[in-house]
Each structure stands twice: as structure tokens, then as C-alpha cells.
Short mmCIF file of C-alpha atoms in Angstrom, two decimals:
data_model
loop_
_atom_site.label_atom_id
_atom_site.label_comp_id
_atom_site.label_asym_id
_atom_site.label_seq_id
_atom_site.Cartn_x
_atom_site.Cartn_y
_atom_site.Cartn_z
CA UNK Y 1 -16.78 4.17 28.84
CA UNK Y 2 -15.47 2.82 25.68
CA UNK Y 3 -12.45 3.66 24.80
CA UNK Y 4 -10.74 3.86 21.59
CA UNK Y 5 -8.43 1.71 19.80
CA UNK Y 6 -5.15 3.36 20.08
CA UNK Y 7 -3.38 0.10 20.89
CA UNK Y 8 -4.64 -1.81 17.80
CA UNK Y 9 -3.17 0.71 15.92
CA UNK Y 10 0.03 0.04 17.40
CA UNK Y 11 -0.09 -3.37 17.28
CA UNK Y 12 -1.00 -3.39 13.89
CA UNK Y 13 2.63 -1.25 12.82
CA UNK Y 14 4.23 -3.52 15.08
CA UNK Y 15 2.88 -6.46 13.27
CA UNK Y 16 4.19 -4.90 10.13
CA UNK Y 17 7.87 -4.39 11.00
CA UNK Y 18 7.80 -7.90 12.69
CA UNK Y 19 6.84 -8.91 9.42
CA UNK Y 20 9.59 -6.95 7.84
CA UNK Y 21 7.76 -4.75 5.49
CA UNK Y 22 5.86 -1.43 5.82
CA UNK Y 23 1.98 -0.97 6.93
CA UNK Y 24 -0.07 0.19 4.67
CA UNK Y 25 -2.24 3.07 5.21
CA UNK Y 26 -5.29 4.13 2.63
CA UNK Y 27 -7.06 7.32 3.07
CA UNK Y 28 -10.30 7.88 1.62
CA UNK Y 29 -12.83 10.46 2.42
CA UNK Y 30 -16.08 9.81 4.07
CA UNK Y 31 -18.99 10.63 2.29
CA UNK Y 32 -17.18 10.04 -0.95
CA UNK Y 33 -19.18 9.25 -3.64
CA UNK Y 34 -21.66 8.97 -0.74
CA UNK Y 35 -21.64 7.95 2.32
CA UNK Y 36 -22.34 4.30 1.83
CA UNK Y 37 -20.16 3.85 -1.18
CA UNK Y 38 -16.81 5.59 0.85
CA UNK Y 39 -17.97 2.80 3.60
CA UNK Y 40 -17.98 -0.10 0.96
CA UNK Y 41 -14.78 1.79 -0.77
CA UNK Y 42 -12.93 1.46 2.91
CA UNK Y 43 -13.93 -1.82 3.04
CA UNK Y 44 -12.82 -2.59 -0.34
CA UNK Y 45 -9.23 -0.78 0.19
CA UNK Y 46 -9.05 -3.15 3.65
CA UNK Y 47 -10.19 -6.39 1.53
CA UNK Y 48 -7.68 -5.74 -0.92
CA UNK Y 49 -4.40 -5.29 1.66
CA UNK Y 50 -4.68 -2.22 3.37
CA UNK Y 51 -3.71 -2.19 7.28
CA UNK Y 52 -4.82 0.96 8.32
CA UNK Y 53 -7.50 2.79 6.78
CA UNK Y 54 -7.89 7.23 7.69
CA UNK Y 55 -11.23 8.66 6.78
CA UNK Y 56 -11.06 11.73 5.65
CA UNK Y 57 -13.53 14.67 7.11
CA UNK Y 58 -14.09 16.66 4.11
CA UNK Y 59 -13.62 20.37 4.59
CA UNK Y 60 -14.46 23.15 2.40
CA UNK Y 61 -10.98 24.85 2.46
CA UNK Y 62 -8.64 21.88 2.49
CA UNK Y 63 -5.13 23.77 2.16
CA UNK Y 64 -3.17 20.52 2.57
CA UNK Y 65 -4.84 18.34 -0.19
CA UNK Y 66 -4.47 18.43 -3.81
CA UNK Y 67 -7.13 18.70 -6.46
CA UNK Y 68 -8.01 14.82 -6.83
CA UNK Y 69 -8.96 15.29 -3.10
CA UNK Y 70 -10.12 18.48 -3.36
CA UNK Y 71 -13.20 16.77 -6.03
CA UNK Y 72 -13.69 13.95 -3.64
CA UNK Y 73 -14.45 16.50 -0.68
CA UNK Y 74 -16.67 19.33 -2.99
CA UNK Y 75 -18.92 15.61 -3.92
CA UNK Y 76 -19.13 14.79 -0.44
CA UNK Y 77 -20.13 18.04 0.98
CA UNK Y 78 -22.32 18.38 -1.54
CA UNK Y 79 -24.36 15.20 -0.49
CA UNK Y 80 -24.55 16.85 2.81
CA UNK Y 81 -22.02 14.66 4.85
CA UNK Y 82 -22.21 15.69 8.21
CA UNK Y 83 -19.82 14.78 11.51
CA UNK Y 84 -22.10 11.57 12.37
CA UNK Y 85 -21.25 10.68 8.75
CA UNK Y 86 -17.94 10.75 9.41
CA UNK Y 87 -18.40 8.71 12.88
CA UNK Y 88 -20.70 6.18 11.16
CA UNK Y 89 -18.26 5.37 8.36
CA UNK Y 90 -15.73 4.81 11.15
CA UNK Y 91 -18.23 2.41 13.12
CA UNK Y 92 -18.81 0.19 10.13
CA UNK Y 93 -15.71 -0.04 8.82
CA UNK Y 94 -14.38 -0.92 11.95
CA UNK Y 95 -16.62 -3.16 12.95
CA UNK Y 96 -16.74 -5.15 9.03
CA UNK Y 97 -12.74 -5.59 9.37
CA UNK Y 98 -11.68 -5.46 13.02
CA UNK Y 99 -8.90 -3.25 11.54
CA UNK Y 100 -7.81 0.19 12.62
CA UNK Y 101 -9.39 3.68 11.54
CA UNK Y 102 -8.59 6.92 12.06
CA UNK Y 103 -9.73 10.83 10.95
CA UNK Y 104 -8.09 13.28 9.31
CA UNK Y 105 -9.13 16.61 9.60
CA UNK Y 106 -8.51 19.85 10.09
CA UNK Y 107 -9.07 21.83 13.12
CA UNK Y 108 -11.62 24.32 12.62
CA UNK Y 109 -14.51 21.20 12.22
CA UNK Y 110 -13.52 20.02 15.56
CA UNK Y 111 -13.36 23.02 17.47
CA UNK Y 112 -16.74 23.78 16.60
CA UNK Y 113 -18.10 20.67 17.40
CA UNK Y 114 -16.19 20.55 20.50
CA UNK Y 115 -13.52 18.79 21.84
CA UNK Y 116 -14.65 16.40 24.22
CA UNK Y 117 -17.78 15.86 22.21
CA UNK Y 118 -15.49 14.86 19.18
CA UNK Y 119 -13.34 12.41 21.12
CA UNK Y 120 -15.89 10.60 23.10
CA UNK Y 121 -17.47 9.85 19.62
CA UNK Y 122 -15.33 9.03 17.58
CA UNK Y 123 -13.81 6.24 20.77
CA UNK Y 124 -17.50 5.22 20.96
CA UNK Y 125 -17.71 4.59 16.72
CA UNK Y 126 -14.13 2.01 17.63
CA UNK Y 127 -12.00 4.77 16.11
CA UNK Y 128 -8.07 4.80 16.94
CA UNK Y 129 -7.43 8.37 16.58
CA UNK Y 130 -6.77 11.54 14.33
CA UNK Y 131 -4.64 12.65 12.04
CA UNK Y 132 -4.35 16.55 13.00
CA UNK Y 133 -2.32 18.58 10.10
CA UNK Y 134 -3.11 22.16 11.18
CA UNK Y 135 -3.39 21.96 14.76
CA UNK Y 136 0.07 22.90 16.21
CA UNK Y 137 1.48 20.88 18.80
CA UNK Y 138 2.02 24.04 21.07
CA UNK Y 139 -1.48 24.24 21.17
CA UNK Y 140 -2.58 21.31 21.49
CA UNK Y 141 -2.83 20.38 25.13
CA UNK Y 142 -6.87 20.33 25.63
CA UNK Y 143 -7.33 17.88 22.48
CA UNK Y 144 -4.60 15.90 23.39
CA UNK Y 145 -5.57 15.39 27.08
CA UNK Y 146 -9.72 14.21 25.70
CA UNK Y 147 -7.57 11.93 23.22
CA UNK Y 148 -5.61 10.03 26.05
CA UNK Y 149 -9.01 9.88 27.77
CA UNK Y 150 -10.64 8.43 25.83
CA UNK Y 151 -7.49 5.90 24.32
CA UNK Y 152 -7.32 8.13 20.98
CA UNK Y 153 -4.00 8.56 18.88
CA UNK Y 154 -2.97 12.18 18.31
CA UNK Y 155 -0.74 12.05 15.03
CA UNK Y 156 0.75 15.23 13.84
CA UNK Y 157 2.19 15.89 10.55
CA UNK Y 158 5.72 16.68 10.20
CA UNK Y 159 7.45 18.01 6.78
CA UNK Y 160 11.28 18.14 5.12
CA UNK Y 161 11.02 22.17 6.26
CA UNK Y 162 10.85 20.84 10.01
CA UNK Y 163 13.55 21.88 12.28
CA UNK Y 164 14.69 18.85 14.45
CA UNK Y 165 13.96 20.72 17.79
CA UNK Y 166 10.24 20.81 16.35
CA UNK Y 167 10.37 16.92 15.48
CA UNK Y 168 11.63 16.65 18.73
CA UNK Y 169 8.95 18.41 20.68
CA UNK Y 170 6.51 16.09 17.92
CA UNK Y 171 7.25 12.69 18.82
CA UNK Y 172 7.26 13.72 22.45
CA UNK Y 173 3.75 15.36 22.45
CA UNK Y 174 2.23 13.19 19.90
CA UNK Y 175 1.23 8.87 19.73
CA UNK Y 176 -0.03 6.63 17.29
CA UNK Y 177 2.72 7.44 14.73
CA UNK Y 178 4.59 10.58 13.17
CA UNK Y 179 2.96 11.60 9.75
CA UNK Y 180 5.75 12.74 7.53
CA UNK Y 181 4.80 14.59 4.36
CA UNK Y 182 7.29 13.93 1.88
CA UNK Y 183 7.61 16.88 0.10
CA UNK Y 184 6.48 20.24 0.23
CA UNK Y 185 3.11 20.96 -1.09
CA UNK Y 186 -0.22 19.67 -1.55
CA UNK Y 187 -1.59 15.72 -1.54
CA UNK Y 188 -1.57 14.00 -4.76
CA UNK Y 189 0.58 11.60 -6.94
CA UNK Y 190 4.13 12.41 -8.08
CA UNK Y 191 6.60 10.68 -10.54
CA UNK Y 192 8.86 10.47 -8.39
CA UNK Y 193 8.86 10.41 -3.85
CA UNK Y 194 12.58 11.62 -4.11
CA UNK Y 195 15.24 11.74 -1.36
CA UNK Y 196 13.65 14.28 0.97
CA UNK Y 197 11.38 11.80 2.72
CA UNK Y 198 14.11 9.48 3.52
CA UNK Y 199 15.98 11.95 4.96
CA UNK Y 200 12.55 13.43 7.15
CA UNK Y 201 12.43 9.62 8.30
CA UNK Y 202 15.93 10.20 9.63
CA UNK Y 203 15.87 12.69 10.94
CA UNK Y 204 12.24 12.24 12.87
CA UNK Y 205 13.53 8.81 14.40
CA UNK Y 206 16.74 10.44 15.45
CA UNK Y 207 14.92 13.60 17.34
CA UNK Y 208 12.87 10.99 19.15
CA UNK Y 209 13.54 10.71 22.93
CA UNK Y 210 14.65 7.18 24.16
CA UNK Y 211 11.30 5.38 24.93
CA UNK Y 212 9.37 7.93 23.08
CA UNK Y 213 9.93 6.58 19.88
CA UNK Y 214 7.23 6.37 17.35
CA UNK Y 215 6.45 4.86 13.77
CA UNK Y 216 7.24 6.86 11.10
CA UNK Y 217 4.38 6.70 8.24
CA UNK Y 218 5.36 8.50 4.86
CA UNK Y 219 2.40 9.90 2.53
CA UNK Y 220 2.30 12.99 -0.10
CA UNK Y 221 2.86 11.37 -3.87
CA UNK Y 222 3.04 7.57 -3.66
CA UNK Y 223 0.88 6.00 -5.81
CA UNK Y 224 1.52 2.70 -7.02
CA UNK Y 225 3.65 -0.05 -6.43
CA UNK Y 226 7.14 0.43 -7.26
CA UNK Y 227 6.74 3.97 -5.35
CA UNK Y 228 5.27 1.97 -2.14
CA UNK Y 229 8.48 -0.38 -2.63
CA UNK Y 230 10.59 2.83 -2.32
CA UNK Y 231 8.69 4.30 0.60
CA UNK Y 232 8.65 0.86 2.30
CA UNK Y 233 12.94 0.18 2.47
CA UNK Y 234 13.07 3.42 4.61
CA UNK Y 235 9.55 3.94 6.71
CA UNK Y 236 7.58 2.32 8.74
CA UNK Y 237 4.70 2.92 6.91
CA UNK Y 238 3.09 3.91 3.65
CA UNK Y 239 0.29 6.26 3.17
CA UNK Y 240 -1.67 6.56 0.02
CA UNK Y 241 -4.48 8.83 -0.60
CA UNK Y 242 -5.18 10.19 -3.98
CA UNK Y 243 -4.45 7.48 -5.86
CA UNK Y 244 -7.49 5.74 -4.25
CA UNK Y 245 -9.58 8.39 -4.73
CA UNK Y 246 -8.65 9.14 -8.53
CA UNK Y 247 -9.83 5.31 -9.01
CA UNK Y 248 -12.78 5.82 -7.86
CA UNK Y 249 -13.45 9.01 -10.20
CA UNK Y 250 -12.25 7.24 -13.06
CA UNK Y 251 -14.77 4.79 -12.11
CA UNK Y 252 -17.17 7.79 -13.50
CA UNK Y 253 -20.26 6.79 -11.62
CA UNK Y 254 -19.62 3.22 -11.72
CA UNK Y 255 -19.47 2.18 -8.43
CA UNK Y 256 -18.47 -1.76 -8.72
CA UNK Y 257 -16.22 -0.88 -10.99
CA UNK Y 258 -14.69 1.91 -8.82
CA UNK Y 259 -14.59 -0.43 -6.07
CA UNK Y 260 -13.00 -3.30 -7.59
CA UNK Y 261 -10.24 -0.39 -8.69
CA UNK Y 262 -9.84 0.42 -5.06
CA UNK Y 263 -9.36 -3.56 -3.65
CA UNK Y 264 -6.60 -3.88 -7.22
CA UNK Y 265 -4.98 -0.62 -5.87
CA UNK Y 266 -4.32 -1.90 -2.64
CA UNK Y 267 -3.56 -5.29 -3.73
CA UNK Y 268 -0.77 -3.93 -6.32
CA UNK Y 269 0.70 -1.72 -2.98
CA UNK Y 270 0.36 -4.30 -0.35
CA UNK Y 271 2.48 -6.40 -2.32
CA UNK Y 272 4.73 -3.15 -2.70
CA UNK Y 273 5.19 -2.62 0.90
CA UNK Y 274 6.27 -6.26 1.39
CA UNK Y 275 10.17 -5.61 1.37
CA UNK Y 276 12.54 -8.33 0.88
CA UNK Y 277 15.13 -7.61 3.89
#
């Protein structure tokens, strides 16, 4: 059976800090504006520096993402994007780049498309794993057990209202790396990342068990350079969503231009992420 790629993913952070400088993670959501231009747009955010690359699921109710996101998703499901959209645009761009993709998604697509049926997929497609922000980790035995299966990440999202006994029990139960939000509230781009993620990066590292320690990737508001420079003297890795996406709106139908806007974006934060130690 094929399994995932849970240990290019690794590898891949593990390059990064033995590079000395944070990874850099794009999301972009499949489907978006269709389903072959978010497979070029992946392609284009990987081309311009990206190291890791999440495809978003879109979802109709997406309580975690902000309005830019929000647009990209009501497009996609619009065009009828369907779950073998979402494993297709993980198959190509995985297979173009040789570079690691994951989902996010909420729960409620997954558990009606079933669990093992999910997992077995999305390993087949060459995916590394999922990013799972409303699945809690005390219930989250029977997806985590088809992940290890089938060689999947399970990365759960962590925020500055966590309690450390709940980071704790986080980094134990989940692989891949720790998502931390950096703020409280919805996706999107902010002036300013501020203090609180630093201190979630902290605090998530020290909760960690000794040999259960996992990267610490930081996403919510950073969206260009000088914010990924911030992001990158503190955590492992930097995740930028919205930004991408708002390029590629901007782009207004254009979709060279919205994809040369994408490989810029990435260029302009991959050179961000690149601390000087």
C-alpha cells in the first residue's frame, strides 16, 4: 500500500533549521479560481520559494478563516470542487515538485466521507498529512490511528488561549508539526503578528515531552516579508495563507498575472524566512 509522505515533511523542517532559517508554508485552496488554476497557483507558490504547500478543502461554514478565504472557498464551491478535487490537486502538485502537501480541513467533510476512505486517498494522491483545526485531540483516536497507517501527519492547531496541560496532551497526540495560531480570531493579514505568538512558541516547545518534540509552525496574519522575518527569529516555521489568496483576487480574472503574484509573494517571504543567526 502506498503510504504517505509524513517523513518528507519532516525532513523538509529539518532541512530548514539546519539551514538556519524558518520553512515556509503557503496555503491555498483547491479549486481556487478552479481547480486547475489552484494546481498551477501551488505550483507557482512552490516555484517561487515555498517548502511546504497545505491545500485547503473549501467548506461552506469555515469558522476559522477570514473573509479573503472565505471568497476563495464560496468561488471554489461554486465550480463544484469535490473531495477527488481536493486529492487530485494534491497528486499533481506533488508529483510537479517532489515537495510536501498537506489538507486543511475541517472535520465534518471527512467524517462524511469516512475516515479510512479519506486517509488511504489522500496517502495514495503522495499527500503528507492534515491540518485538523476543529477536531479535538480527545477525540481523535480513530483518525489518528488511519493517519499512522497509512504514514499521514496529524497536525492540530494550538492558540495563545491554550492551557499548557492542553499543549502538552497536543504535541504528545499529534506529528508532523504543532500549528500555532497567533492570535485570536479568524485567518487573514494583520499589521502587526505581535508578542503573543512568540510566547505560544514557548510555551508549546516547553510542554513538549522529551523525544516528543515537534516543529512549531506559526500562521494567522503574516503577510509579507518583514512579518515572515519576525515570525522566522522565533518559529520553526512560517505559514501564510491569505496573502496568497488576496493576490490572486487582485489578479481579477487574470490568471498569469495572478500567478506570477503568487511565485513574487513567495519569493519576497522565502527570502524573509532566511534569518541571519
Amino acid at each position: 500500500m502506498t503510504t504517505g509522505n509524513i517523513q518528507l515533511l519532516s525532513d523538509t523542517l529539518a532541512k530548514a533549521k539546519a539551514e538556519n532559517r524558518a520553512a515556509l508554508i503557503a496555503y491555498l485552496p483547491a479549486g481556487f479560481p478552479t481547480v486547475d488554476g489552484g494546481i498551477a497557483a501551488i505550483k507557482a507558490a512552490f516555484d517561487g520559494g515555498a517548502d511546504v504547500v497545505e491545500v485547503g478543502l473549501p467548506h461552506s461554514d469555515p469558522v476559522l478563516d477570514g473573509p479573503v478565504i472565505q471568497t476563495a472557498d464560496d468561488i471554489a464551491l461554486r465550480g463544484g470542487v469535490k473531495i477527488a478535487d481536493v486529492m487530485r490537486t494534491v497528486r499533481e502538485a506533488h508529483e510537479a515538485t517532489g515537495k510536501p502537501v498537506l489538507v486543511m480541513t475541517y472535520w465534518n467533510p471527512i467524517d462524511r466521507y469516512g475516515i479510512e476512505r479519506f486517509t488511504e486517498e489522500l496517502a495514495a494522491a503522495g499527500g503528507a498529512g492534515c491540518i485538523l483545526p476543529d477536531l479535538p485531540v480527545q477525540e481523535s483516536a480513530v483518525w489518528r490511528e488511519n493517519a499512522d497507517k497509512h504514514g499521514l501527519a496529524t497536525v492540530f492547531v494550538v492558540a495563545p488561549s491554550s492551557k499548557d496541560e492542553r499543549l502538552a496532551t497536543i504535541t504528545a497526540a499529534g506529528s508532523g508539526f504543532v500549528y500555532a495560531a497567533s492570535l485570536m480570531g479568524v485567518t487573514g493579514t494583520r499589521e502587526s503578528v505581535g508578542e503573543q505568538a512568540a510566547d505560544l512558541v514557548r510555551r508549546a516547545r516547553a510542554a513538549a515531552a522529551p523525544g516528543r518534540e515537534l516543529p512549531v509552525c506559526v500562521g494567522l496574519g503574516v503577510s509579507n516579508a518583514t512579518q515572515a522575518k519576525e515570525v522566522a527569529a522565533f518559529a520553526d516555521g512560517v505559514i501564510v495563507g491569505s496573502a496568497f489568496v488576496k493576490r490572486i483576487l487582485d489578479a481579477d480574472g487574470d490568471e498569469n498575472a495572478g500567478l506570477a503574484a503568487v511565485k513574487e509573494l513567495a519569493a519576497e517571504l522565502a527570502e524573509g524566512v532566511r534569518r541571519v543567526s
